[in-house]
Coordinates of C-alpha atoms in Angstrom, one line a residue:
Chain A
M1 CA -27.1 -22.4 41.7
T2 CA -23.8 -24.3 41.2
R3 CA -20.5 -23.1 39.7
F4 CA -21.4 -25.0 36.5
D5 CA -24.5 -22.8 36.1
C6 CA -22.3 -19.7 36.3
K7 CA -20.0 -21.1 33.7
L8 CA -22.8 -22.0 31.5
T9 CA -24.4 -18.6 31.7
T10 CA -21.3 -16.6 31.1
S11 CA -20.3 -18.8 28.2
R12 CA -23.7 -18.1 26.6
L13 CA -23.9 -14.5 27.6
D14 CA -23.3 -13.2 24.1
E15 CA -26.0 -15.4 22.7
L16 CA -28.3 -14.3 25.5
I17 CA -27.6 -10.7 24.8
D18 CA -28.0 -11.2 21.0
G19 CA -31.2 -13.1 21.4
T20 CA -29.9 -16.1 19.6
L21 CA -30.0 -18.5 22.5
E22 CA -32.5 -21.3 22.2
E23 CA -35.6 -20.5 24.3
S24 CA -35.2 -23.2 26.8
E25 CA -31.6 -22.3 27.4
A26 CA -32.5 -18.6 27.6
T27 CA -35.1 -19.4 30.2
T28 CA -32.6 -21.3 32.3
A29 CA -30.0 -18.6 31.9
I30 CA -32.4 -15.8 32.9
A31 CA -33.6 -17.8 35.9
H32 CA -29.9 -18.1 36.9
L33 CA -29.4 -14.4 36.6
E34 CA -32.2 -13.7 39.1
T35 CA -30.3 -15.6 41.7
C36 CA -26.6 -14.9 41.0
A37 CA -25.4 -11.3 41.5
G38 CA -22.1 -12.1 39.8
C39 CA -23.7 -13.2 36.6
L40 CA -26.3 -10.5 36.7
A41 CA -23.5 -7.9 36.9
E42 CA -21.8 -9.5 33.8
Y43 CA -25.1 -9.4 32.0
E44 CA -25.8 -5.8 32.9
A45 CA -22.3 -4.8 31.8
A46 CA -22.7 -6.6 28.5
Q47 CA -26.1 -4.9 28.0
S48 CA -24.6 -1.5 28.8
L49 CA -21.8 -2.0 26.4
L50 CA -24.1 -3.0 23.6
S51 CA -26.3 0.0 24.3
A52 CA -23.3 2.3 24.2
T53 CA -22.0 0.7 21.0
R54 CA -25.4 1.1 19.3
S55 CA -25.4 4.8 20.1
L56 CA -22.1 5.5 18.4
R57 CA -22.3 7.6 15.3
T58 CA -21.9 5.8 12.1
S59 CA -20.6 8.8 10.2
I60 CA -17.3 10.4 11.1
E61 CA -15.7 13.0 9.0
P62 CA -11.9 12.9 8.3
D63 CA -9.7 15.7 9.5
H64 CA -9.4 17.1 6.0
D65 CA -11.1 16.8 2.6
L66 CA -9.9 13.7 0.9
W67 CA -11.7 14.5 -2.4
P68 CA -8.8 16.3 -4.1
G69 CA -6.6 13.2 -3.7
I70 CA -9.4 10.9 -5.0
K71 CA -10.2 13.2 -7.9
A72 CA -6.5 13.3 -8.9
R73 CA -6.4 9.6 -9.0
V74 CA -9.7 9.2 -10.7
E75 CA -8.7 11.5 -13.4
D76 CA -5.3 9.9 -13.8
R77 CA -5.1 6.4 -12.6
R78 CA -1.7 5.7 -14.0
V79 CA 0.5 7.3 -11.3
V80 CA 3.4 5.1 -12.3
P81 CA 3.9 4.2 -15.9
G82 CA 5.1 0.7 -16.7
D83 CA 4.7 -2.4 -18.9
F84 CA 3.2 -5.1 -16.7
N85 CA 2.6 -7.6 -19.4
H86 CA 5.8 -9.5 -19.7
R87 CA 8.2 -11.3 -17.4
P88 CA 11.4 -9.5 -16.4
A89 CA 14.7 -10.6 -17.7
P90 CA 16.7 -12.0 -14.8
A91 CA 19.3 -9.3 -15.2
T92 CA 16.6 -6.7 -14.8
R93 CA 15.4 -8.2 -11.7
R94 CA 18.9 -8.5 -10.3
L95 CA 19.5 -4.9 -11.1
W96 CA 16.3 -3.9 -9.3
M97 CA 17.3 -6.0 -6.3
A98 CA 20.7 -4.3 -6.2
A99 CA 19.0 -0.9 -6.5
A100 CA 16.6 -1.7 -3.6
A101 CA 19.5 -2.9 -1.5
A102 CA 21.4 0.3 -2.3
A103 CA 18.5 2.3 -1.1
I104 CA 18.3 0.4 2.1
L105 CA 22.0 0.8 2.6
V106 CA 21.8 4.5 2.3
I107 CA 18.9 4.8 4.6
S108 CA 20.5 2.5 7.1
V109 CA 23.7 4.5 7.0
S110 CA 21.7 7.7 7.3
V111 CA 19.8 6.6 10.4
A112 CA 22.8 5.1 12.1
Y113 CA 24.6 8.4 11.5
M114 CA 21.7 10.4 12.8
A115 CA 21.3 8.2 15.9
G116 CA 25.0 8.7 16.8
L117 CA 25.2 12.3 16.0
E118 CA 21.8 13.5 16.7
R119 CA 22.9 16.9 17.7
A120 CA 25.8 17.3 15.3
Q121 CA 25.6 20.0 12.8
T122 CA 27.7 18.3 10.1
Q123 CA 26.4 17.3 6.7
T124 CA 25.5 13.7 6.3
A125 CA 26.2 11.4 3.4
S126 CA 22.5 10.6 2.9
T127 CA 21.7 13.9 1.4
A128 CA 23.0 12.7 -1.9
P129 CA 20.6 13.5 -4.8
V130 CA 17.9 11.0 -5.4
E131 CA 16.5 10.0 -8.7
T132 CA 13.8 12.4 -9.8
N133 CA 10.8 11.7 -12.1
A134 CA 7.3 12.7 -12.6
I135 CA 5.9 11.7 -9.3
L136 CA 8.8 13.1 -7.3
A137 CA 8.4 16.4 -9.2
A138 CA 4.7 16.3 -8.3
Y139 CA 5.4 15.5 -4.7
G140 CA 8.7 17.1 -4.1
G141 CA 7.5 19.4 -1.4
P142 CA 6.9 19.0 2.3
A143 CA 7.1 15.6 4.0
M144 CA 3.2 15.5 4.2
D145 CA 3.1 15.5 0.3
L146 CA 5.9 12.9 0.2
E147 CA 4.0 10.8 2.6
L148 CA 0.9 11.1 0.4
A149 CA 2.9 10.1 -2.6
R150 CA 4.4 7.2 -0.7
N151 CA 0.9 6.0 0.4
Q152 CA -0.5 6.2 -3.1
L153 CA 2.3 4.1 -4.4
R154 CA 1.7 1.5 -1.7
L155 CA -1.8 1.2 -2.7
N156 CA -0.9 1.0 -6.3
L157 CA 1.6 -1.7 -5.4
E158 CA -1.1 -3.5 -3.4
H159 CA -3.2 -3.7 -6.6
R160 CA -0.3 -5.6 -8.3
R161 CA 0.4 -8.1 -5.5
D162 CA -1.0 -11.0 -7.4
E163 CA 1.2 -10.1 -10.4
L164 CA 4.4 -10.3 -8.4
S165 CA 6.1 -13.4 -7.1
P166 CA 6.0 -14.1 -3.4
E167 CA 9.8 -13.7 -3.3
T168 CA 9.7 -10.3 -4.9
W169 CA 6.8 -9.3 -2.7
S170 CA 8.7 -10.4 0.4
V171 CA 11.8 -8.4 -0.6
V172 CA 9.7 -5.3 -1.2
M173 CA 7.9 -5.5 2.0
E174 CA 11.1 -6.1 4.1
N175 CA 12.8 -3.2 2.4
T176 CA 9.9 -0.8 2.9
A177 CA 9.6 -1.9 6.5
V178 CA 13.3 -1.0 7.0
I179 CA 12.6 2.5 5.6
D180 CA 9.4 2.7 7.7
D181 CA 11.5 2.2 10.7
A182 CA 14.0 4.9 9.6
I183 CA 11.1 7.3 9.0
A184 CA 9.7 6.5 12.4
R185 CA 13.0 7.2 14.1
I186 CA 13.5 10.5 12.2
E187 CA 10.0 11.6 13.1
H188 CA 10.6 10.7 16.7
A189 CA 13.7 12.9 16.8
L190 CA 11.7 15.6 15.0
A191 CA 9.1 15.5 17.7
D192 CA 11.7 16.9 20.1
N193 CA 13.1 19.4 17.6
P194 CA 10.6 20.0 14.9
N195 CA 12.5 22.9 13.4
D196 CA 15.7 21.0 12.9
G197 CA 16.5 21.5 9.2
R198 CA 18.9 18.6 9.0
L199 CA 16.3 16.2 10.4
N200 CA 13.6 17.5 8.1
R201 CA 15.9 16.9 5.1
Q202 CA 16.6 13.5 6.4
L203 CA 12.9 12.8 6.6
A204 CA 12.4 14.0 3.0
V205 CA 15.3 11.9 1.8
A206 CA 13.9 8.8 3.6
Y207 CA 10.4 9.3 2.0
R208 CA 12.0 9.8 -1.4
R209 CA 14.1 6.7 -1.0
Q210 CA 10.9 4.8 -0.2
I211 CA 9.0 6.3 -3.0
D212 CA 11.8 5.3 -5.3
L213 CA 11.8 1.8 -4.0
L214 CA 8.0 1.5 -4.3
Q215 CA 8.0 3.0 -7.7
R216 CA 10.5 0.6 -8.9
A217 CA 8.5 -2.3 -7.4
T218 CA 5.3 -1.0 -8.9
G219 CA 6.9 -0.8 -12.3
L220 CA 8.2 -4.3 -12.3
P221 CA 6.8 -6.5 -15.0
A222 CA 4.2 -9.1 -14.1
E223 CA 5.8 -12.3 -12.7
A224 CA 2.7 -14.4 -11.9
Chain B
M1 CA -28.0 3.4 7.4
T2 CA -28.5 7.1 7.0
E3 CA -27.3 9.1 4.0
Q4 CA -27.5 12.7 3.0
P5 CA -30.3 13.5 0.6
V6 CA -28.8 12.8 -2.8
D7 CA -30.2 10.9 -5.8
P8 CA -27.9 7.9 -5.8
S9 CA -29.2 6.1 -8.9
G10 CA -29.0 9.2 -11.0
L11 CA -25.6 10.1 -9.8
V12 CA -24.3 6.7 -10.3
S13 CA -25.5 6.7 -13.9
R14 CA -23.7 9.9 -14.6
A15 CA -20.6 8.8 -12.8
V16 CA -20.5 5.6 -14.9
G17 CA -20.5 7.8 -17.9
G18 CA -17.4 9.5 -16.6
D19 CA -19.0 12.4 -14.8
V20 CA -16.5 13.2 -12.0
D21 CA -18.7 15.9 -10.6
A22 CA -21.4 13.3 -10.1
F23 CA -18.9 11.0 -8.4
E24 CA -17.9 13.8 -6.1
D25 CA -21.6 14.1 -5.1
L26 CA -21.6 10.4 -4.3
Y27 CA -18.4 10.9 -2.3
R28 CA -19.9 13.8 -0.4
S29 CA -22.9 11.8 0.5
S30 CA -21.1 8.8 1.8
S31 CA -17.5 9.9 2.8
G32 CA -18.3 10.2 6.5
R33 CA -19.9 6.8 6.6
V34 CA -17.0 5.3 4.7
F35 CA -14.4 7.0 6.8
G36 CA -16.1 6.0 10.0
L37 CA -16.2 2.4 8.9
C38 CA -12.5 2.5 7.9
L39 CA -11.5 4.2 11.1
R40 CA -13.3 1.8 13.4
M41 CA -12.1 -1.3 11.5
C42 CA -8.4 -0.2 11.4
G43 CA -8.2 2.0 14.5
N44 CA -5.9 4.5 12.9
R45 CA -6.9 7.8 11.3
S46 CA -4.1 8.1 8.8
T47 CA -4.7 4.5 7.6
A48 CA -8.4 5.2 7.5
E49 CA -7.9 8.2 5.3
E50 CA -5.8 6.0 2.9
L51 CA -8.4 3.3 2.9
T52 CA -11.2 5.7 2.4
Q53 CA -9.5 7.1 -0.7
E54 CA -8.8 3.6 -1.9
A55 CA -12.4 2.6 -1.4
F56 CA -13.6 5.4 -3.6
I57 CA -11.0 4.7 -6.2
R58 CA -12.2 1.1 -6.3
A59 CA -15.8 2.3 -6.4
W60 CA -15.0 4.5 -9.4
E61 CA -13.4 1.5 -11.2
K62 CA -16.3 -0.8 -10.3
L63 CA -19.2 1.5 -10.9
P64 CA -20.0 -0.2 -14.2
T65 CA -20.8 -3.3 -12.2
F66 CA -23.3 -1.5 -9.9
R67 CA -26.6 -2.9 -10.9
G68 CA -28.8 -0.8 -8.6
D69 CA -30.4 -3.8 -6.8
S70 CA -29.3 -2.2 -3.6
A71 CA -28.7 1.4 -2.5
F72 CA -25.4 2.9 -3.5
S73 CA -24.6 3.4 0.2
T74 CA -25.1 -0.4 0.8
W75 CA -22.9 -1.3 -2.2
M76 CA -20.2 1.2 -1.1
H77 CA -20.4 -0.1 2.4
R78 CA -19.6 -3.7 1.3
L79 CA -16.9 -2.5 -1.0
T80 CA -15.3 -0.6 1.8
V81 CA -15.4 -3.6 4.1
N82 CA -13.6 -5.6 1.4
V83 CA -11.0 -2.9 1.0
V84 CA -10.2 -2.7 4.7
L85 CA -10.1 -6.5 5.0
G86 CA -7.8 -6.8 2.0
H87 CA -5.6 -4.2 3.5
Q88 CA -5.4 -6.0 6.8
R89 CA -4.6 -9.3 5.1
S90 CA -1.9 -7.7 3.1
Q91 CA -0.4 -5.9 6.0
G92 CA 0.0 -9.1 8.1
R93 CA 3.2 -8.7 10.1
R94 CA 3.4 -5.0 9.5
R95 CA 0.3 -4.5 11.6
T96 CA 2.3 -4.3 14.8
R97 CA 3.3 -0.8 13.9
E98 CA -0.3 0.2 14.0
S99 CA -1.4 -1.8 17.0
A100 CA -0.9 1.0 19.5
A101 CA -4.0 2.4 17.8
G102 CA -6.0 3.9 20.7
E103 CA -4.0 7.1 20.8
E104 CA -4.3 7.6 17.1
W105 CA -8.0 7.6 17.0
Y106 CA -8.0 11.3 18.0
G107 CA -6.2 12.5 14.9
D108 CA -5.1 16.1 15.1
G109 CA -8.1 16.9 17.4
S110 CA -9.4 19.5 14.9
T111 CA -12.6 17.7 14.2
S112 CA -15.7 16.3 15.8
A113 CA -13.7 13.2 16.5
R114 CA -12.6 14.8 19.8
R115 CA -15.6 14.0 21.9
S116 CA -15.9 13.4 25.6
G117 CA -17.3 10.8 27.9
V118 CA -18.3 7.2 27.4
A119 CA -18.5 7.3 23.6
M120 CA -14.8 8.5 23.3
D121 CA -13.6 6.0 25.9
L122 CA -15.5 3.3 23.9
E123 CA -14.0 4.5 20.6
R124 CA -10.5 4.3 22.1
A125 CA -11.1 0.9 23.6
I126 CA -12.4 -0.5 20.3
A127 CA -9.3 1.0 18.4
A128 CA -7.1 -0.8 20.9
L129 CA -8.6 -4.2 20.4
P130 CA -6.7 -6.9 18.5
D131 CA -7.3 -6.8 14.8
R132 CA -9.6 -9.8 14.3
A133 CA -11.6 -9.1 17.5
R134 CA -12.0 -5.4 16.4
T135 CA -13.0 -6.4 12.9
V136 CA -15.7 -8.8 14.1
F137 CA -16.9 -6.5 16.8
V138 CA -17.3 -3.5 14.5
L139 CA -19.0 -5.5 11.8
H140 CA -21.4 -7.3 14.2
D141 CA -22.2 -4.8 17.0
V142 CA -21.7 -1.5 15.1
E143 CA -22.6 -2.3 11.5
G144 CA -25.1 -5.1 12.2
Y145 CA -23.6 -7.9 10.2
K146 CA -24.6 -11.5 11.1
H147 CA -21.9 -14.0 12.0
T148 CA -22.6 -15.9 8.7
E149 CA -21.9 -12.6 6.8
I150 CA -18.8 -11.9 8.7
A151 CA -17.6 -15.4 8.2
Q152 CA -18.0 -14.9 4.4
V153 CA -16.4 -11.5 4.0
A154 CA -13.6 -12.0 6.6
E155 CA -12.9 -15.6 5.4
M156 CA -13.3 -17.2 8.8
A157 CA -15.5 -19.8 10.4
V158 CA -18.8 -18.8 12.0
G159 CA -17.5 -20.2 15.3
T160 CA -14.4 -18.1 15.0
S161 CA -16.5 -15.1 14.4
K162 CA -18.5 -15.8 17.5
A163 CA -15.4 -16.4 19.6
Q164 CA -13.8 -13.2 18.4
L165 CA -16.9 -11.2 19.2
S166 CA -17.0 -12.7 22.7
R167 CA -13.4 -11.9 23.2
A168 CA -13.9 -8.3 22.0
R169 CA -16.8 -7.7 24.3
Q170 CA -14.9 -9.1 27.3
L171 CA -11.9 -6.9 26.5
L172 CA -14.0 -3.9 26.1
R173 CA -15.9 -4.5 29.3
K174 CA -12.6 -4.9 31.1
A175 CA -11.2 -1.7 29.4
L176 CA -14.2 0.4 30.3
T177 CA -14.3 -0.7 33.9
S178 CA -10.6 -0.4 34.7

């Protein structure tokens, strides 16, 4: 067999495995496998992979029961109140942009401070009070709950993507990404020192900033 | 597709009428299947949990459109695929944060997800695949979709689906033999 035959066989290997190769081509390919150890090894490896894949379980249970969260949302779909039926006044949008920028600034300062003084015991400026409301009151506990609230808001915001302008969407995504990075850095620091109260407060503040940002974005009137 | 012994049509009817308990039964009967699908498609346990919740919220909202011409599990499966694909499209550039997914497949190790041997190696290798290759591989080789169906739900050409499957299989063979 020639090198061309090897290339032909390997390029059609998936179709041969799946049984979708035309009969004449399949016959040729199988004949080649009988004489080419390299291609036969490839074929057997592909068969083995397919067999292993088909033996995987289709049902996998999550680490914890997700029903309580689903039930809460089913029973009260309106996590964030807001009038989505009219366009925002320009001043409103500018105000929101400024608020979002302010949130980013605080987080950025917080993270920069933390990175530079990771072991310091002094109070940081980022522990200033954040706006509270119903959702924060409901999820004002541990970081896990804040993360859940944040994730719910992200999904709610995703539902409204088509209602927001690409520009607004871009701003929201960029800002949430910045806070995501802040959270990741804080969590990284916490991995080395999980009982550090200051870092835990920083994490809670970061989540709350992001929740505030997402809530503002979710509450924006429809633009599209 | 195997489901626990429930009466889907009766439960759906009750759930459409606002019976949350009936919807919980539907959730209990299909949550493992839905979570498994989400987990394999996104390769990340925490994201899979979010998407599982989202899929059931969507299901609750769309139950009135369920006509019963397929099993609830089949309808739920399709809906879940759409939720995951929609999430992947919306994430776009943010996906890089999740791309180191292989390690996150394990979760906290407190469940049956922590398994040994070839199956676990394969699960990790699947989780580490590039997004599109993983999506096509899971839908085709695990879930049994045809390329034409993948092309439709994933908004790609049939040829692209075939190419991504080939790429995924090659990457997996390489990962499992290295």
